[in-house]
CSV table of C-alpha atoms and ligand atoms in Angstrom, one decimal:
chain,number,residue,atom,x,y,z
A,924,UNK,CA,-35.5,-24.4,-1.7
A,925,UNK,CA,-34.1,-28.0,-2.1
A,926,UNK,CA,-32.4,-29.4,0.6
A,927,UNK,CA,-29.0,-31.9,0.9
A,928,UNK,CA,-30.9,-35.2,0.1
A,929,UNK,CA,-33.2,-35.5,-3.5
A,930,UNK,CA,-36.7,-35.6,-2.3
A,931,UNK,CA,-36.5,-32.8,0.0
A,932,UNK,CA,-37.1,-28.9,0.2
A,933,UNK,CA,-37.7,-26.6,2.5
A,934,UNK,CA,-39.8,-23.1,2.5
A,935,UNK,CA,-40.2,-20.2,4.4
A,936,UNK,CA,-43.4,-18.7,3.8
A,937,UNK,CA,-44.1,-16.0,6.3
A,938,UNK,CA,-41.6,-14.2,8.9
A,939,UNK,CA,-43.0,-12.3,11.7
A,940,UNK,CA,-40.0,-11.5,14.1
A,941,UNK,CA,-37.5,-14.3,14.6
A,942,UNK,CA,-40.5,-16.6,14.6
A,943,UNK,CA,-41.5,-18.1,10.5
A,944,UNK,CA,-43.7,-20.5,9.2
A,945,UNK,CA,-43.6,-22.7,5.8
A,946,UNK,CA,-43.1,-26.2,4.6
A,947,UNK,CA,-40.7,-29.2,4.5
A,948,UNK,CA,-41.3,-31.4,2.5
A,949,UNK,CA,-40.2,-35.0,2.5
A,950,UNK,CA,-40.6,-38.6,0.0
A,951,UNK,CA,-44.0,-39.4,2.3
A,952,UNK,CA,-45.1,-36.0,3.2
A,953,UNK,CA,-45.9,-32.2,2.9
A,954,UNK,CA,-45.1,-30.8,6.7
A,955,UNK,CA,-46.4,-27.2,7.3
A,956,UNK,CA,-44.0,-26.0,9.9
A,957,UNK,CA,-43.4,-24.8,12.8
A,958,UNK,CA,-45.3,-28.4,13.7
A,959,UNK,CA,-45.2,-30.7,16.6
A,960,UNK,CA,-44.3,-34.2,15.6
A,961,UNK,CA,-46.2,-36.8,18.2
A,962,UNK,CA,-43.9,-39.9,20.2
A,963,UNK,CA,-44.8,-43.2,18.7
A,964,UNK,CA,-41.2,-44.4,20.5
A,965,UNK,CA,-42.1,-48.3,19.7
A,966,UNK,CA,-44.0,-48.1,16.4
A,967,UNK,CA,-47.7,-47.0,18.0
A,968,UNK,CA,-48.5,-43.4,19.7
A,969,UNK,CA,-49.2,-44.8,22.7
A,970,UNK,CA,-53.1,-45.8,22.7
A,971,UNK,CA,-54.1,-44.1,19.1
A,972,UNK,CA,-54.5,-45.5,15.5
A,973,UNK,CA,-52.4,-44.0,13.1
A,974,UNK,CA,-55.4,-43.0,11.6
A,975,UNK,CA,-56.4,-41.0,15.0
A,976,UNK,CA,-52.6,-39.4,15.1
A,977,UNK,CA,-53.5,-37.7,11.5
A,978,UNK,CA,-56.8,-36.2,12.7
A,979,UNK,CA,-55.0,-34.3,14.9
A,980,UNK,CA,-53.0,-32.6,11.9
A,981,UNK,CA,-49.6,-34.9,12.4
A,982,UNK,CA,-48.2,-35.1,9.4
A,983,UNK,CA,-45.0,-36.4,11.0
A,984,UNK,CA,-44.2,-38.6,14.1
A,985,UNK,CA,-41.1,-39.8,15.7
A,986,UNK,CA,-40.0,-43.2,16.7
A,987,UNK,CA,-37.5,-44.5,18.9
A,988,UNK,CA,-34.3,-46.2,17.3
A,989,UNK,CA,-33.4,-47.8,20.7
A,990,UNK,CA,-36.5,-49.3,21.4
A,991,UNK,CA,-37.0,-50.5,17.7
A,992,UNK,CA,-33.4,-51.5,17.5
A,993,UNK,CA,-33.3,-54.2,20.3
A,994,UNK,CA,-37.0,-55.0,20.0
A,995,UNK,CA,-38.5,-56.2,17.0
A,996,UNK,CA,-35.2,-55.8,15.6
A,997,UNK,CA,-34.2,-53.8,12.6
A,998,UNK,CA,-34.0,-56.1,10.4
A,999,UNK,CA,-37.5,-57.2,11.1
A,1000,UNK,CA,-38.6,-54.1,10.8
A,1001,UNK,CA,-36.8,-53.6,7.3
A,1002,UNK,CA,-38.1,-56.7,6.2
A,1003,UNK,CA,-42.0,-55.2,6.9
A,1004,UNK,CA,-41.7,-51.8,5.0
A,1005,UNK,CA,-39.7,-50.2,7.5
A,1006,UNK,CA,-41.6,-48.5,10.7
A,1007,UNK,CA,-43.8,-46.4,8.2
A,1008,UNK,CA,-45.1,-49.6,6.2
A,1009,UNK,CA,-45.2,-51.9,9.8
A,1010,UNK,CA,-47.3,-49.6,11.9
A,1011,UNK,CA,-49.6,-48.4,8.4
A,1012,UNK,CA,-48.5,-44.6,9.2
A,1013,UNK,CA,-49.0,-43.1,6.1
A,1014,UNK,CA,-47.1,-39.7,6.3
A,1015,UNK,CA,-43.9,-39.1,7.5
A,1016,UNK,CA,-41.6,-40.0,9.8
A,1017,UNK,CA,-38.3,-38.9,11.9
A,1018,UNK,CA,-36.3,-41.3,13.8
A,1019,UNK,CA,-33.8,-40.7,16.4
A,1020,UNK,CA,-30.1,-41.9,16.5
A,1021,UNK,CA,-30.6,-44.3,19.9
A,1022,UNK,CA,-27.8,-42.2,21.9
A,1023,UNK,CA,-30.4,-40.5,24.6
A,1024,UNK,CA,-32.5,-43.6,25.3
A,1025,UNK,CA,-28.5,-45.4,25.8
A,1026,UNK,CA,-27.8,-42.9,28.2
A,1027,UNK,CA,-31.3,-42.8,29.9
A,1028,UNK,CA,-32.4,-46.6,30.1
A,1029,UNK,CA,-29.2,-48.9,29.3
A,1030,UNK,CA,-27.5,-51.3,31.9
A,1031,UNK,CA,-24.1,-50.2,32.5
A,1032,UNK,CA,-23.3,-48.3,29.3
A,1033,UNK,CA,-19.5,-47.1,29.0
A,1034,UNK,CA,-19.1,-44.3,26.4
A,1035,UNK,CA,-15.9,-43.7,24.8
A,1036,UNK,CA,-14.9,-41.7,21.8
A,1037,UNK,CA,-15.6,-44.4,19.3
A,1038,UNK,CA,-18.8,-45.2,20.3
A,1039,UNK,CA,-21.4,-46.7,23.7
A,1040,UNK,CA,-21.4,-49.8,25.1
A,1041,UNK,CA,-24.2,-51.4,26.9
A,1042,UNK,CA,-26.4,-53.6,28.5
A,1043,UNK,CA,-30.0,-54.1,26.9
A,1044,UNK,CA,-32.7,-53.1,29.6
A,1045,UNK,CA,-34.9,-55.8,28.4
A,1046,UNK,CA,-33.1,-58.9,28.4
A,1047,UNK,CA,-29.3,-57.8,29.8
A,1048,UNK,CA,-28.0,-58.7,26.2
A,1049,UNK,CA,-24.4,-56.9,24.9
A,1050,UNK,CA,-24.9,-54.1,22.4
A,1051,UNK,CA,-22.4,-51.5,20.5
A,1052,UNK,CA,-24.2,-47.9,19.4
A,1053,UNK,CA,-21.4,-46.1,17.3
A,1054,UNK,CA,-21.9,-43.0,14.9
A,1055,UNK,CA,-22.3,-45.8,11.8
A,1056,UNK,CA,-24.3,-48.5,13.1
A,1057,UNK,CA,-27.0,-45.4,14.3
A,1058,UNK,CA,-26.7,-44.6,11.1
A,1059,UNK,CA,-27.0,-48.3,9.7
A,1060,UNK,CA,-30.1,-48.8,11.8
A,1061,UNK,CA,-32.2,-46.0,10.9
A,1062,UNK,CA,-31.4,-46.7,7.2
A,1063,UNK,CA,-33.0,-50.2,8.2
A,1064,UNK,CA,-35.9,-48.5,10.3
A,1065,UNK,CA,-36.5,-46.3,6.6
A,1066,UNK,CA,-37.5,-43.2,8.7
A,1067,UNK,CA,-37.8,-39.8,6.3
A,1068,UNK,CA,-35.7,-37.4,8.7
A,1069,UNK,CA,-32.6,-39.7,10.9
A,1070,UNK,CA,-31.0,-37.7,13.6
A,1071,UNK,CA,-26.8,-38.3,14.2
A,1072,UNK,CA,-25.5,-39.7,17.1
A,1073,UNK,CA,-24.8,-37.5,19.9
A,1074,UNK,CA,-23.8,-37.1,23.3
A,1075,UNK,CA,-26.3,-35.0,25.3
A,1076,UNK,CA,-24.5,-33.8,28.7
A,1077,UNK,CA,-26.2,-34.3,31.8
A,1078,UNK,CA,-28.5,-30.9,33.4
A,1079,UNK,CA,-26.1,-28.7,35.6
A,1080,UNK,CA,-22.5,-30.5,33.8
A,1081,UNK,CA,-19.3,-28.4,34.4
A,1082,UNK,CA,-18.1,-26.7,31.3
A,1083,UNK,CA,-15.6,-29.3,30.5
A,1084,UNK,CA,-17.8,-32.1,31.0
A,1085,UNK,CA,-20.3,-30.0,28.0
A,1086,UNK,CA,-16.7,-29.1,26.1
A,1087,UNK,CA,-15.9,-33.1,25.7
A,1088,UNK,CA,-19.7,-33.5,25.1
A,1089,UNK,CA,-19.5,-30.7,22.4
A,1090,UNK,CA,-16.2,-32.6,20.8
A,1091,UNK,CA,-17.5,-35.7,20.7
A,1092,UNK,CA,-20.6,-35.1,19.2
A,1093,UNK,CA,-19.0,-33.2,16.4
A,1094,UNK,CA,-16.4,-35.9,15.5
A,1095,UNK,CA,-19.7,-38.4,15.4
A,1096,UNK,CA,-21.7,-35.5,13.4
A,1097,UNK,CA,-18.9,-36.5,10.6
A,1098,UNK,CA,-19.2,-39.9,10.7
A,1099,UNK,CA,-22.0,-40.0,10.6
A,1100,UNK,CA,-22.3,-38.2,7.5
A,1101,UNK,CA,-19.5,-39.9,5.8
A,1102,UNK,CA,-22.3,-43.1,6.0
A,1103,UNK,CA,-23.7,-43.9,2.7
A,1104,UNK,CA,-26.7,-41.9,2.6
A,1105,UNK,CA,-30.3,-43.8,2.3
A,1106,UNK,CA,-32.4,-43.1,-0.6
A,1107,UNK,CA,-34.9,-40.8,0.3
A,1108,UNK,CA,-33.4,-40.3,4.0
A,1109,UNK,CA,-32.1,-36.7,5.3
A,1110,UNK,CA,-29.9,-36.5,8.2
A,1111,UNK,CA,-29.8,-33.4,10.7
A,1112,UNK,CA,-27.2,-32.5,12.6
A,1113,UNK,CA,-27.4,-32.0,16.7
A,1114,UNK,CA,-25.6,-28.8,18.4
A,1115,UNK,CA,-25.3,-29.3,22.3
A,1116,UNK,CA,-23.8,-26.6,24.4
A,1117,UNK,CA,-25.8,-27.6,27.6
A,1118,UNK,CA,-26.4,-23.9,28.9
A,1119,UNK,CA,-23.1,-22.3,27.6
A,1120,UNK,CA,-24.0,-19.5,25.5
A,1121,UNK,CA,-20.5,-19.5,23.8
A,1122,UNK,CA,-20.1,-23.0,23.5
A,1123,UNK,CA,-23.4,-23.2,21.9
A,1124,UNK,CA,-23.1,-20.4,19.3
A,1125,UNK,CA,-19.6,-21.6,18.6
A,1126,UNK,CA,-20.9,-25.4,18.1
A,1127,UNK,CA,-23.9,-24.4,16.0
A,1128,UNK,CA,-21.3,-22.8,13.7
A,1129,UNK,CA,-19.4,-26.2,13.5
A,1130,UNK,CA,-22.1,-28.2,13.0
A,1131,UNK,CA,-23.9,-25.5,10.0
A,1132,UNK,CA,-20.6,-26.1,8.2
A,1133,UNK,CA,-21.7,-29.5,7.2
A,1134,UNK,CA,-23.9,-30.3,4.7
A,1135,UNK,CA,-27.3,-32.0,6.9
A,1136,UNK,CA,-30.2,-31.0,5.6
A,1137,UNK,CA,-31.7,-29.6,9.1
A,1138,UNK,CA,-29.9,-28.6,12.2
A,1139,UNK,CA,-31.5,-29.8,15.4
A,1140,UNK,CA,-30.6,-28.3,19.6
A,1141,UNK,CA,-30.1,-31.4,21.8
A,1142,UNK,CA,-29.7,-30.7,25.2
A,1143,UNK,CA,-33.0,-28.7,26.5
A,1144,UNK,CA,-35.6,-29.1,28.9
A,1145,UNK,CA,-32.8,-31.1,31.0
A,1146,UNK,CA,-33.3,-29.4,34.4
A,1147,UNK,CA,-32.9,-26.3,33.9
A,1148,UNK,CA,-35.4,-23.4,34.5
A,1149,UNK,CA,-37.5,-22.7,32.0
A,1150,UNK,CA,-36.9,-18.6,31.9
A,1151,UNK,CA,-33.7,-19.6,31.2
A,1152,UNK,CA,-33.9,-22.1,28.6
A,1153,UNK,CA,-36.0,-19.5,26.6
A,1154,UNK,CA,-33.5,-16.9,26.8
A,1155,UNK,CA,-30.7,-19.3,25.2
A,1156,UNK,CA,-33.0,-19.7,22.6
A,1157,UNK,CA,-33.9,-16.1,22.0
A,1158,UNK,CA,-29.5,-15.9,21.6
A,1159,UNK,CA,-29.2,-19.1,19.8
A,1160,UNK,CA,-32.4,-19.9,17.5
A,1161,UNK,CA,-31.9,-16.9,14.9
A,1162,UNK,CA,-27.9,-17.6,14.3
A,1163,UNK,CA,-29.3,-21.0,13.1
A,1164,UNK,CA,-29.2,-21.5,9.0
A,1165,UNK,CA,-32.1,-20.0,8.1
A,1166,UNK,CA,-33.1,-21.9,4.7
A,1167,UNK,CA,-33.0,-25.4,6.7
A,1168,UNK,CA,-35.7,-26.8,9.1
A,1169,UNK,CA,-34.6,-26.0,13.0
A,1170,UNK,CA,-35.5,-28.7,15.2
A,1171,UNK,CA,-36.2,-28.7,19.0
A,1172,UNK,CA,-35.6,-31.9,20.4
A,1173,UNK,CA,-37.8,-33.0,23.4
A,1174,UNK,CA,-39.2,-30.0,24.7
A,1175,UNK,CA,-42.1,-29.7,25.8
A,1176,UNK,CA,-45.0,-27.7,27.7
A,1177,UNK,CA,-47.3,-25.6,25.3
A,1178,UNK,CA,-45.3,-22.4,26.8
A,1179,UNK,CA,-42.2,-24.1,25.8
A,1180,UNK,CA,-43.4,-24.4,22.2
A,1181,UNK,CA,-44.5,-21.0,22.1
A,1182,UNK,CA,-41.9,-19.0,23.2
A,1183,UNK,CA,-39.4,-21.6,20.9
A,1184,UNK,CA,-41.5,-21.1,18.1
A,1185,UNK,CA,-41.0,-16.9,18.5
A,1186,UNK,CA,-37.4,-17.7,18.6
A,1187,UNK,CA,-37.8,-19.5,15.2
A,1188,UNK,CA,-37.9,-23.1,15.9
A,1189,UNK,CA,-40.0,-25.2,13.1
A,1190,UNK,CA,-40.1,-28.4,14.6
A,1191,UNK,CA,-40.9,-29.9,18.2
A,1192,UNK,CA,-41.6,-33.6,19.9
A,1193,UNK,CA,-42.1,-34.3,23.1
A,1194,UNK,CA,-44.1,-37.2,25.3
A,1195,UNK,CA,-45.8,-34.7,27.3
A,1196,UNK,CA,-49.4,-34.5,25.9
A,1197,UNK,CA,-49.4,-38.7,25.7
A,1198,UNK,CA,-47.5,-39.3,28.8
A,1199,UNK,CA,-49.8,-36.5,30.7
A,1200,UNK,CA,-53.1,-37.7,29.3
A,1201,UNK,CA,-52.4,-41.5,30.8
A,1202,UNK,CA,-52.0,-39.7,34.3
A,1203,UNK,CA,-55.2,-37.8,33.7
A,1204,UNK,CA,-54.2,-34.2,33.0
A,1205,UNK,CA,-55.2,-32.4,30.0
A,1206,UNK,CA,-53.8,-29.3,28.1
A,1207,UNK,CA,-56.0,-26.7,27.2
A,1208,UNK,CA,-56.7,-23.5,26.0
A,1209,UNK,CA,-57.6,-22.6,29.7
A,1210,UNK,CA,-54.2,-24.6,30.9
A,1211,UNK,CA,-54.4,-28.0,32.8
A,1212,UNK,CA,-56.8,-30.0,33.9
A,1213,UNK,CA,-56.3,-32.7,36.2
A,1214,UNK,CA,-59.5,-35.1,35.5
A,1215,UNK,CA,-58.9,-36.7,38.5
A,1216,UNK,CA,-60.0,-34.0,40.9
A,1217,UNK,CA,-63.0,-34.4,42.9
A,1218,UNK,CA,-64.3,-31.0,41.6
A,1219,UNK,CA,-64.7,-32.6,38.1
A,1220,UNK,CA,-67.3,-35.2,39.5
A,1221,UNK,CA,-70.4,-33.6,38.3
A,1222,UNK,CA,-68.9,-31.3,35.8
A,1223,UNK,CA,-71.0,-31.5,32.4
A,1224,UNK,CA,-69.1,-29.0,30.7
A,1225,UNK,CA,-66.9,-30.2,27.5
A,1226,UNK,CA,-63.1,-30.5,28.9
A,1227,UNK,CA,-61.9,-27.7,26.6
A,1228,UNK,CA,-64.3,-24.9,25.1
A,1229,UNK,CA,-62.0,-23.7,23.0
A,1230,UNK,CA,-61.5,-26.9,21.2
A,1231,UNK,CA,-63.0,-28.6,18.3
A,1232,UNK,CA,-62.2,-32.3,19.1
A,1233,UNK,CA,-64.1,-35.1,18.7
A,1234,UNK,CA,-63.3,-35.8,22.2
A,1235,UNK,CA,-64.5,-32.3,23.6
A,1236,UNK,CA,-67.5,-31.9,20.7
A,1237,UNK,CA,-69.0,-35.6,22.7
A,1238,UNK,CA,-67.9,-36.0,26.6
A,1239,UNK,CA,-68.4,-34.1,29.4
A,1240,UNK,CA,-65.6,-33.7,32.4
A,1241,UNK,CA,-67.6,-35.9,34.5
A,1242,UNK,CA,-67.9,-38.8,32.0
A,1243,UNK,CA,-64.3,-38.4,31.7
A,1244,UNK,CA,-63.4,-38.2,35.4
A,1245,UNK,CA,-65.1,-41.2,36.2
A,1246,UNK,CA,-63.2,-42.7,33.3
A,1247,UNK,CA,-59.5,-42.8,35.0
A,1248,UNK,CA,-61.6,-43.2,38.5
A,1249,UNK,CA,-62.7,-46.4,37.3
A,1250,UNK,CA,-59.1,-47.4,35.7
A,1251,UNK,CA,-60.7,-47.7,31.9
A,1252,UNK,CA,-58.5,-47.4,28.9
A,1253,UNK,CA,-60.7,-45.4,27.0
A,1254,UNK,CA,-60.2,-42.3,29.7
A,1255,UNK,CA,-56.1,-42.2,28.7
A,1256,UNK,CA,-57.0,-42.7,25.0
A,1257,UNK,CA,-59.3,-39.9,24.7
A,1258,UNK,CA,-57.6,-37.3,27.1
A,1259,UNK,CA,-54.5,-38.7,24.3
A,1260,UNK,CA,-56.3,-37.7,21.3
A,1261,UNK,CA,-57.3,-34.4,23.1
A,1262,UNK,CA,-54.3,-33.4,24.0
A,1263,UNK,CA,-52.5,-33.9,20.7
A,1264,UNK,CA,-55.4,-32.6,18.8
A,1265,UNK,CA,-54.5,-29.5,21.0
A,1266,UNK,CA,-51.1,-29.5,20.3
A,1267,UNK,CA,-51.9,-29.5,16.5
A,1268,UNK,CA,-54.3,-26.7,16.9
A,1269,UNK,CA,-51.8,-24.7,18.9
A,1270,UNK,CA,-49.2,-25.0,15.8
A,1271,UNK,CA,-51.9,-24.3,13.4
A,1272,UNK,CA,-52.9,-20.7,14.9
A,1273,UNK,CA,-48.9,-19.8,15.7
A,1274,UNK,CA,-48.9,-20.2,11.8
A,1275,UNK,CA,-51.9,-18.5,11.1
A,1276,UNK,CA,-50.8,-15.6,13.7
A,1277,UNK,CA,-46.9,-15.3,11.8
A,1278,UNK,CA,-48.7,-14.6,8.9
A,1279,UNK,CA,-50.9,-12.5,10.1
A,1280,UNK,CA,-47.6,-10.4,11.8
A,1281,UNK,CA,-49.4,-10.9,15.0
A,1282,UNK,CA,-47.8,-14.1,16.9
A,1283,UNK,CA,-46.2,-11.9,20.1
A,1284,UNK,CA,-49.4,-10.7,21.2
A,1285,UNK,CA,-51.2,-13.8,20.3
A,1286,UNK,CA,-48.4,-15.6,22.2
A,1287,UNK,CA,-49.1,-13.4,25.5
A,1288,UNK,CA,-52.5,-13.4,25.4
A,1289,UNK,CA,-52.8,-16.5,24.9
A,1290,UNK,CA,-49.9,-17.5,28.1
A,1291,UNK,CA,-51.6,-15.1,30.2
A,1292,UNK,CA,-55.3,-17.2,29.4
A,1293,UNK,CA,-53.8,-21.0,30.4
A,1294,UNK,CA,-51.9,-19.3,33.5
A,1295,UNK,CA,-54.7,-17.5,34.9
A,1296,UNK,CA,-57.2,-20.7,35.2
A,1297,UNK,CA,-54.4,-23.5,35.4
A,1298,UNK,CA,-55.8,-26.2,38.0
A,1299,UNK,CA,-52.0,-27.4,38.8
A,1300,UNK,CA,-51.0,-23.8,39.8
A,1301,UNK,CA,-49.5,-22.0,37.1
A,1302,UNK,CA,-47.4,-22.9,34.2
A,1303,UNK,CA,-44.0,-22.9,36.2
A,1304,UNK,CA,-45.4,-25.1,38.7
B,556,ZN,ZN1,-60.5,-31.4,22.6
């Protein structure tokens, strides 16, 4: 069905459970969800060609309004084609409002309920984040999908530190929608909740009132245990609209994604299968691998068997090792490619497996197969 904004629709093709699979499609691109959306937070996936993000099935990436905000500028960047037409990504893209990055990296930000102040942490310089100028930026940045501005409590606030959190973000959630709209742009909303079951299901039904064409949880994967986080969603996911696209916002581990994706999460990002793959460590079908242990050294075997990568159908563990021993780039772009190749591949058979009906047992077996022979000592480690 069509969403909010002309130009975009969303389908639900298959259910098995909670969990569903189907398509969002936007202006630049045909997304077949649930789908993991790769971090290109200044323009570039960190390493890879645009051309090598696509091979891995990406048909959507996000960038990073702070970053692009402050440097090359928005303006710039607007004046290029936008992120898509500067970087020569040619699918989709979903950008997000600025606020986390604020909160994370700024110089002395002060928040208040009009808006963030704060410091640039590149050059110092004075800068004012409110619900319209996120809005104003991504319009300039032309991304497909822009996220609203939102305050994400910090892991392990009291409930009336998430309560103002939750207030806040809801006041900005309308603001930000009261923006002139950007041709071909769709905006999703953000419900926080931090790990308030109440406060959660109560602020998801605020923020479904309003007319965003997706509704995205902020607020994960901040600290608290993972058994946890999973059983919020298993509470929270299936109250969510369930004709727009559900968004999972930074999380995270290929056991996160799984268990999300049961719940009925369609979309994901997260840094972990770039960031990871620069510090050596691949995900597999048979868990991680840490390339840089010495048992590795004369290892011929492919990295993953189970995968059908350009990287793993060519190099061998050793070649590999000896690759981040001897500090060469090519080790962290090629574990890069894996990784998100793998990521890809996951999303493709959860899709395969909802239509099938079969994703919970897939989703065991397939937990139970990356525990049992993870080199970093199991998944919660
Ligand atoms: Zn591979």
């Amino acid at each position: 069905m069509s969403l909010p904004t002309e130009g975009f629709s969303f389908r639900v093709e298959a259910v098995d459970g909670d969990a569903r699979c189907g398509e969002l499609e936007t202006p630049r691109a045909k997304i077949e969800t649930p789908a993991f959306m790769p971090v290109g937070t200044q323009a570039a996936v960190k390493g890879l060609t645009p051309d090598e993000v696509a091979s891995t099935g990406a048909r959507i990436i996000l960038a990073n309004t702070y970053h692009l905000w402050l440097r090359p500028g928005a303006e710039l960047l607007a004046s290029q084609g936008g992120v898509v037409g500067f970087m020569s990504w040619p699918h989709a893209l979903l950008t997000d409002s600025g606020g986390y990055q604020v909160f994370s990296l700024a110089k002395h930000r002060t928040i208040d309920d009009d808006g963030i102040t704060f410091r640039s942490h590149l050059d110092g310089t004075l800068h004012r984040l409110t619900p319209e100028e996120a809005m104003r930026v991504q319009t300039l940045l032309a991304s497909d999908i822009a996220m609203v501005l939102d305050e994400c409590p910090r892991g392990g606030a009291r409930r009336d530190e998430v309560q103002l959190a939750i207030s806040r973000t809801t006041r900005w959630a309308e603001r930000c929608l009261a923006t002139e709209p950007a041709p071909g742009q769709a905006r999703f909303g953000i419900v926080q909740g931090g790990a308030e079951l109440d406060l959660r299901l109560s602020h998801l039904h605020t923020i479904a009132a309003l007319d965003f064409d997706g509704i995205a949880l902020g607020g994960f994967s901040v600290g608290e245990p993972t058994a946890q986080m999973y059983e919020l969603l298993s509470q929270i996911v299936p109250s969510m609209p369930a004709d727009r696209p559900r968004y999972l916002m930074g999380v995270g581990t290929p056991a996160d994604l799984l268990r999300a994706l049961a719940s009925g999460i369609d979309l994901f990002d997260c840094v972990l299968p770039t960031r990871n793959a620069r510090n050596g460590q691949a995900l597999t079908w048979g868990g991680r691998v840490n390339l840089r242990q010495a048992r590795h050294a004369r290892d011929e075997s492919t990295l993953d068997a189970h995968c059908d990568c350009s990287v793993c159908g060519t190099y061998s563990r050793a070649y590999l090792r000896h690759l981040f021993k001897a500090d060469e780039m090519l080790g962290p772009r090629l574990v890069s490619l894996h990784n998100l190749h793998f990521y890809g591949s996951l999303m493709r058979k959860a899709r395969e497996m909802i239509r099938l009906g079969l994703l919970r047992p897939w989703v065991e077996t397939t937990l139970q197969r990356m525990q049992e022979r993870d080199e970093v000592g199991g998944l919660d480690a």
